[in-house]
Coordinates of C-alpha atoms and ligand atoms in Angstrom, one line a residue:
M67 CA 0.1 0.0 0.2
L68 CA 1.3 3.6 -0.7
L69 CA -0.8 5.4 1.6
Q70 CA -3.1 4.3 4.8
V71 CA -5.2 6.4 6.2
D72 CA -6.6 5.1 9.5
R73 CA -9.6 6.8 11.8
L74 CA -8.5 10.5 10.6
K75 CA -10.0 12.9 12.6
K76 CA -10.2 16.7 11.7
K77 CA -11.5 19.5 13.9
Y78 CA -10.8 22.9 13.2
A79 CA -9.7 25.3 15.8
K80 CA -12.9 27.4 15.9
S81 CA -15.4 25.2 14.6
T82 CA -17.8 23.3 16.9
S83 CA -18.2 19.8 14.7
P84 CA -15.2 18.2 13.3
A85 CA -14.6 18.6 9.3
L86 CA -13.6 15.1 9.0
K87 CA -15.0 11.9 11.3
D88 CA -13.2 8.4 11.5
I89 CA -12.2 8.5 8.0
S90 CA -10.0 5.2 7.0
F91 CA -9.0 3.7 3.6
S92 CA -6.1 2.7 2.1
V93 CA -4.5 3.7 -1.6
A94 CA -3.0 1.0 -3.9
E95 CA -0.4 1.9 -6.1
G96 CA -1.5 3.0 -10.1
E97 CA -5.4 4.1 -8.7
F98 CA -7.1 7.1 -10.2
I99 CA -9.2 8.1 -7.1
A100 CA -12.0 10.8 -7.4
I101 CA -13.4 12.2 -4.2
L102 CA -16.4 13.0 -4.2
G103 CA -19.1 15.2 -2.2
L104 CA -20.6 18.2 -1.8
S105 CA -19.3 21.5 -0.8
G106 CA -18.4 21.6 2.7
A107 CA -18.0 17.7 3.3
G108 CA -14.5 17.6 4.0
K109 CA -12.8 16.8 0.9
S110 CA -10.7 19.5 0.6
T111 CA -9.6 19.2 4.4
L112 CA -8.9 15.5 3.4
I113 CA -6.5 16.2 0.8
R114 CA -4.8 18.7 2.9
C115 CA -4.4 16.4 6.0
I116 CA -2.9 13.7 3.2
N117 CA -0.3 16.2 2.1
R118 CA 0.2 17.5 5.2
L119 CA -0.6 21.4 4.9
I120 CA -2.3 20.9 7.8
T121 CA -2.1 18.7 11.0
P122 CA -5.0 15.9 11.6
T123 CA -6.5 16.1 15.2
Q124 CA -6.4 12.2 15.5
G125 CA -5.9 9.1 13.4
T126 CA -2.6 8.3 11.4
I127 CA -1.4 8.8 8.1
R128 CA 1.0 6.0 6.8
W129 CA 3.1 6.5 3.9
L130 CA 4.8 3.1 2.4
G131 CA 4.5 2.1 6.0
K132 CA 6.1 4.8 7.4
D133 CA 3.7 7.2 10.1
I134 CA 4.0 10.8 9.1
T135 CA 1.1 11.9 10.9
I136 CA 3.1 14.5 12.7
A137 CA 6.3 14.4 11.1
S138 CA 8.2 17.8 10.5
G139 CA 11.2 19.0 9.2
K140 CA 13.4 17.2 6.9
D141 CA 10.9 14.1 7.0
L142 CA 7.9 15.8 6.2
T143 CA 10.1 17.6 3.8
M144 CA 11.0 14.2 2.1
Y145 CA 7.3 13.2 2.2
R146 CA 5.9 16.2 0.6
R147 CA 8.9 15.7 -2.5
S148 CA 6.7 12.1 -3.4
I149 CA 3.5 14.2 -3.5
G150 CA 3.0 16.6 -6.5
M151 CA -0.4 19.0 -5.9
I152 CA -2.3 20.9 -8.2
F153 CA -5.1 23.3 -6.9
Q154 CA -8.2 24.7 -8.0
T155 CA -6.6 28.4 -8.4
F156 CA -3.6 26.6 -10.3
N157 CA -0.9 28.6 -7.5
L158 CA 1.5 29.8 -10.4
V159 CA 3.7 32.9 -10.3
G160 CA 1.9 35.2 -12.9
R161 CA 4.9 37.5 -13.3
L162 CA 7.2 34.2 -13.9
S163 CA 7.8 32.4 -17.2
V164 CA 6.0 29.4 -17.6
L165 CA 9.4 27.6 -17.8
T166 CA 10.2 29.0 -14.9
N167 CA 7.2 28.0 -13.1
V168 CA 7.9 24.7 -13.7
L169 CA 11.6 24.7 -12.7
V170 CA 10.4 26.3 -9.2
G171 CA 8.2 22.6 -8.7
R172 CA 12.0 20.8 -9.3
L173 CA 14.0 22.7 -7.3
G174 CA 11.6 23.6 -4.4
Y175 CA 10.1 27.2 -3.9
M176 CA 11.5 30.1 -3.5
P177 CA 11.3 33.8 -3.2
V178 CA 10.1 35.8 -6.5
W179 CA 13.2 37.6 -6.9
R180 CA 15.1 34.6 -6.3
A181 CA 13.6 32.3 -8.8
F182 CA 14.0 35.6 -11.6
L183 CA 17.9 35.4 -11.0
F184 CA 18.8 32.0 -10.2
R185 CA 21.1 30.0 -12.4
Y186 CA 19.2 26.9 -13.3
K187 CA 20.9 23.5 -14.6
T188 CA 20.8 22.5 -18.0
S189 CA 19.7 19.2 -16.8
D190 CA 16.9 20.8 -15.0
I191 CA 15.6 23.3 -17.7
K192 CA 15.6 19.9 -20.4
A193 CA 13.4 18.5 -17.3
A194 CA 11.1 21.2 -17.0
E195 CA 11.0 21.3 -20.7
H196 CA 10.0 17.7 -21.2
A197 CA 7.1 18.2 -18.6
L198 CA 5.8 20.9 -20.7
E199 CA 6.4 18.9 -23.9
R200 CA 4.1 16.5 -22.2
V201 CA 1.0 18.5 -21.4
G202 CA 1.7 20.5 -24.7
L203 CA 2.6 23.7 -24.0
F204 CA 6.3 23.8 -24.7
H205 CA 5.5 26.5 -27.7
V206 CA 4.4 28.9 -25.2
R207 CA 7.6 28.5 -22.4
D208 CA 8.6 32.1 -22.2
K209 CA 5.5 33.5 -21.8
R210 CA 4.4 35.3 -18.7
A211 CA 2.2 32.8 -16.4
D212 CA -0.4 35.4 -16.1
Q213 CA -0.8 35.5 -20.1
L214 CA -2.1 32.2 -20.4
S215 CA -5.6 30.7 -20.0
G216 CA -6.9 29.0 -17.1
G217 CA -6.7 25.5 -18.4
Q218 CA -3.2 26.1 -19.8
Q219 CA -2.5 27.4 -16.3
Q220 CA -3.7 24.2 -15.1
R221 CA -1.3 22.4 -17.5
V222 CA 1.9 24.6 -16.3
A223 CA 0.7 23.1 -12.6
I224 CA 0.5 19.9 -13.6
A225 CA 3.8 19.9 -15.1
R226 CA 5.3 21.9 -12.5
A227 CA 4.0 18.5 -10.1
L228 CA 5.4 16.4 -13.2
V229 CA 8.8 17.4 -12.7
Q230 CA 9.0 16.4 -9.2
Q231 CA 8.7 12.9 -10.4
P232 CA 5.8 12.3 -7.8
I233 CA 4.4 9.0 -6.6
L234 CA 1.2 10.2 -5.9
M235 CA -0.5 13.4 -7.6
L236 CA -3.3 14.8 -5.1
G237 CA -5.8 17.4 -6.9
D238 CA -7.7 19.8 -4.9
E239 CA -10.8 20.4 -7.2
P240 CA -8.2 20.7 -10.2
V241 CA -11.0 21.2 -12.8
A242 CA -13.6 23.4 -10.7
S243 CA -12.9 26.9 -11.9
L244 CA -13.0 25.4 -15.6
D245 CA -15.5 24.8 -18.3
P246 CA -16.8 21.6 -19.1
M247 CA -14.8 20.9 -22.3
T248 CA -11.4 22.4 -20.9
S249 CA -12.0 20.3 -17.5
K250 CA -12.1 16.9 -19.8
S251 CA -8.5 17.9 -21.5
I252 CA -7.6 18.1 -17.8
M253 CA -8.7 14.8 -16.7
D254 CA -7.5 13.5 -19.9
I255 CA -4.2 14.7 -18.9
L256 CA -4.1 13.1 -15.7
Q257 CA -5.5 10.0 -16.8
M258 CA -2.0 10.0 -19.2
I259 CA 0.0 10.6 -16.3
N260 CA -1.7 7.8 -14.3
R261 CA -1.4 5.2 -16.9
K262 CA 1.9 6.0 -18.6
D263 CA 4.2 7.2 -15.7
K264 CA 2.5 4.9 -13.2
I265 CA 1.3 8.1 -10.8
T266 CA -1.2 7.3 -8.1
M267 CA -4.1 10.0 -8.6
M268 CA -6.1 11.5 -5.9
V269 CA -8.5 14.2 -6.9
N270 CA -11.3 16.6 -5.5
L271 CA -14.5 16.6 -7.7
H272 CA -17.7 17.3 -7.5
D273 CA -19.2 16.5 -11.0
V274 CA -20.0 12.9 -11.0
E275 CA -20.2 12.4 -14.5
L276 CA -16.1 13.1 -14.7
A277 CA -15.5 10.9 -11.6
K278 CA -17.3 8.0 -13.9
Q279 CA -15.5 8.4 -16.8
Y280 CA -12.2 9.1 -15.4
A281 CA -11.9 7.5 -11.8
T282 CA -11.1 3.7 -11.1
R283 CA -12.4 4.3 -7.8
V284 CA -14.5 7.0 -5.8
L285 CA -14.8 8.0 -2.2
G286 CA -18.0 9.7 -1.8
I287 CA -17.9 11.9 1.4
S288 CA -20.8 13.5 3.4
R289 CA -20.0 15.7 6.6
G290 CA -16.7 14.7 7.0
K291 CA -17.5 10.5 6.5
I292 CA -17.0 8.1 3.8
V293 CA -20.2 7.1 2.3
F294 CA -19.2 5.3 -0.3
D295 CA -15.8 3.6 -1.4
G296 CA -16.1 1.6 -4.7
P297 CA -15.9 1.5 -8.3
P298 CA -17.7 4.6 -10.2
E299 CA -20.3 2.2 -11.7
K300 CA -21.4 1.1 -8.6
L301 CA -22.2 5.2 -7.8
T302 CA -25.6 6.0 -7.3
Y303 CA -27.1 9.3 -7.3
E304 CA -28.2 9.3 -3.9
E305 CA -24.5 9.4 -3.0
Ligands
LIG831 P1 -13.8 25.1 -0.5 O1 -13.8 25.5 -2.0 O2 -13.0 23.6 -0.6 O3 -15.5 25.0 -0.3 P2 -14.3 27.4 1.2 O4 -14.1 28.3 -0.3 O5 -15.2 27.2 1.7 O6 -13.3 26.0 0.4 O7 -13.1 28.1 1.8 C1 -12.1 28.8 1.1 C2 -10.9 29.1 2.3 O8 -11.3 29.3 3.5 C3 -10.0 27.8 2.6 O9 -8.9 28.2 3.0 C4 -10.4 27.0 3.7 O10 -9.4 26.3 4.5 C5 -11.3 28.5 4.6 N1 -12.5 28.2 5.2 C6 -13.4 27.2 4.8 N2 -14.4 27.7 5.7 C7 -14.3 28.1 6.8 C8 -14.7 28.4 8.2 N3 -15.3 27.9 8.6 N4 -13.8 29.3 9.2 C9 -12.2 29.6 8.7 N5 -11.6 29.3 7.5 C10 -12.5 28.4 6.9
LIG832 P1 -14.8 20.5 1.0 O1 -13.3 20.6 0.5 O2 -15.7 19.2 0.5 O3 -15.7 21.7 -0.1 P2 -13.9 21.5 3.3 O4 -12.9 20.3 3.6 O5 -13.2 22.6 2.9 O6 -14.8 20.5 2.2 O7 -14.6 21.9 4.4 C1 -15.0 20.7 5.6 C2 -15.8 21.8 6.5 O8 -14.7 22.7 7.1 C3 -16.5 22.9 6.2 O9 -17.8 23.2 7.1 C4 -15.9 24.2 6.5 O10 -16.4 25.2 6.2 C5 -14.8 23.7 7.8 N1 -13.8 24.3 7.2 C6 -12.6 24.4 6.0 N2 -11.8 24.9 6.3 C7 -11.5 25.8 7.6 C8 -10.9 26.3 8.1 N3 -9.5 26.4 7.9 N4 -11.1 27.0 9.7 C9 -12.5 26.1 10.1 N5 -13.2 25.7 9.4 C10 -12.7 24.8 8.2

């Protein structure tokens, strides 16, 4: 198992009821998991716990058998390096070129002024260019990131995650701000990466049809609990 989540609970400091209650599941290599649920169900909290952007209140998260629930410092950095993350709002640095945004994924985040002046190694540039080819954006590598469309920006974010050579890719509503056609093109890229690079996928979606089309497994979440865990064809609309 890549990931084992056991009896996870998350309660935010000022809220009365927990955002996640008793969540348990395991993730095997190669899966394409869609996390489905209404707004406020806890999907984003779950993704943020797994990437340890936040720390769970109770329960454990194991990565390749190692308990990383409260890991910090070097252990946390090592763990995060094996996980690529994409967001609803893409999180690119608009003033930097497309290529530099991808390079930042390879070298770790740095202040913008430093990213501008940094002398990148040829091997890193080659890797970033290759990742941009994979998502079909090599031709815009020198443009400023904020000149691209939303769909293109998400593809840059995917390339930035790819150059990290992650084992698992997490997406927090990666297509929620894109139109249906563009959403599909992004899901197609994630599927290609899942199949060709064998990178395990775990993405929050609120579109049942997309989950059915792309996921190999659906985790349905409602009010902080898992209410469905199975193949998308078994999904019913009540959930
Ligand atoms: P989502 O798109 O997952 O529904 P929201 O738009 O509700 O997220 O939240 C946007 C930001 O506000 C997130 O960073 C989230 O952590 C934070 N947030 C959401 N709900 C609350 C809350 N009740 N109290 C404080 N912060 C919140
Ligand atoms: P989803 O991603 O499914 O929309 P979230 O994980 O964003 O759900 O939110 C789950 C619950 O936790 C909601 O009730 C939300 O308001 C609350 N919440 C999210 N982020 C915060 C936060 N930073 N502080 C307090 N409450 C939060």
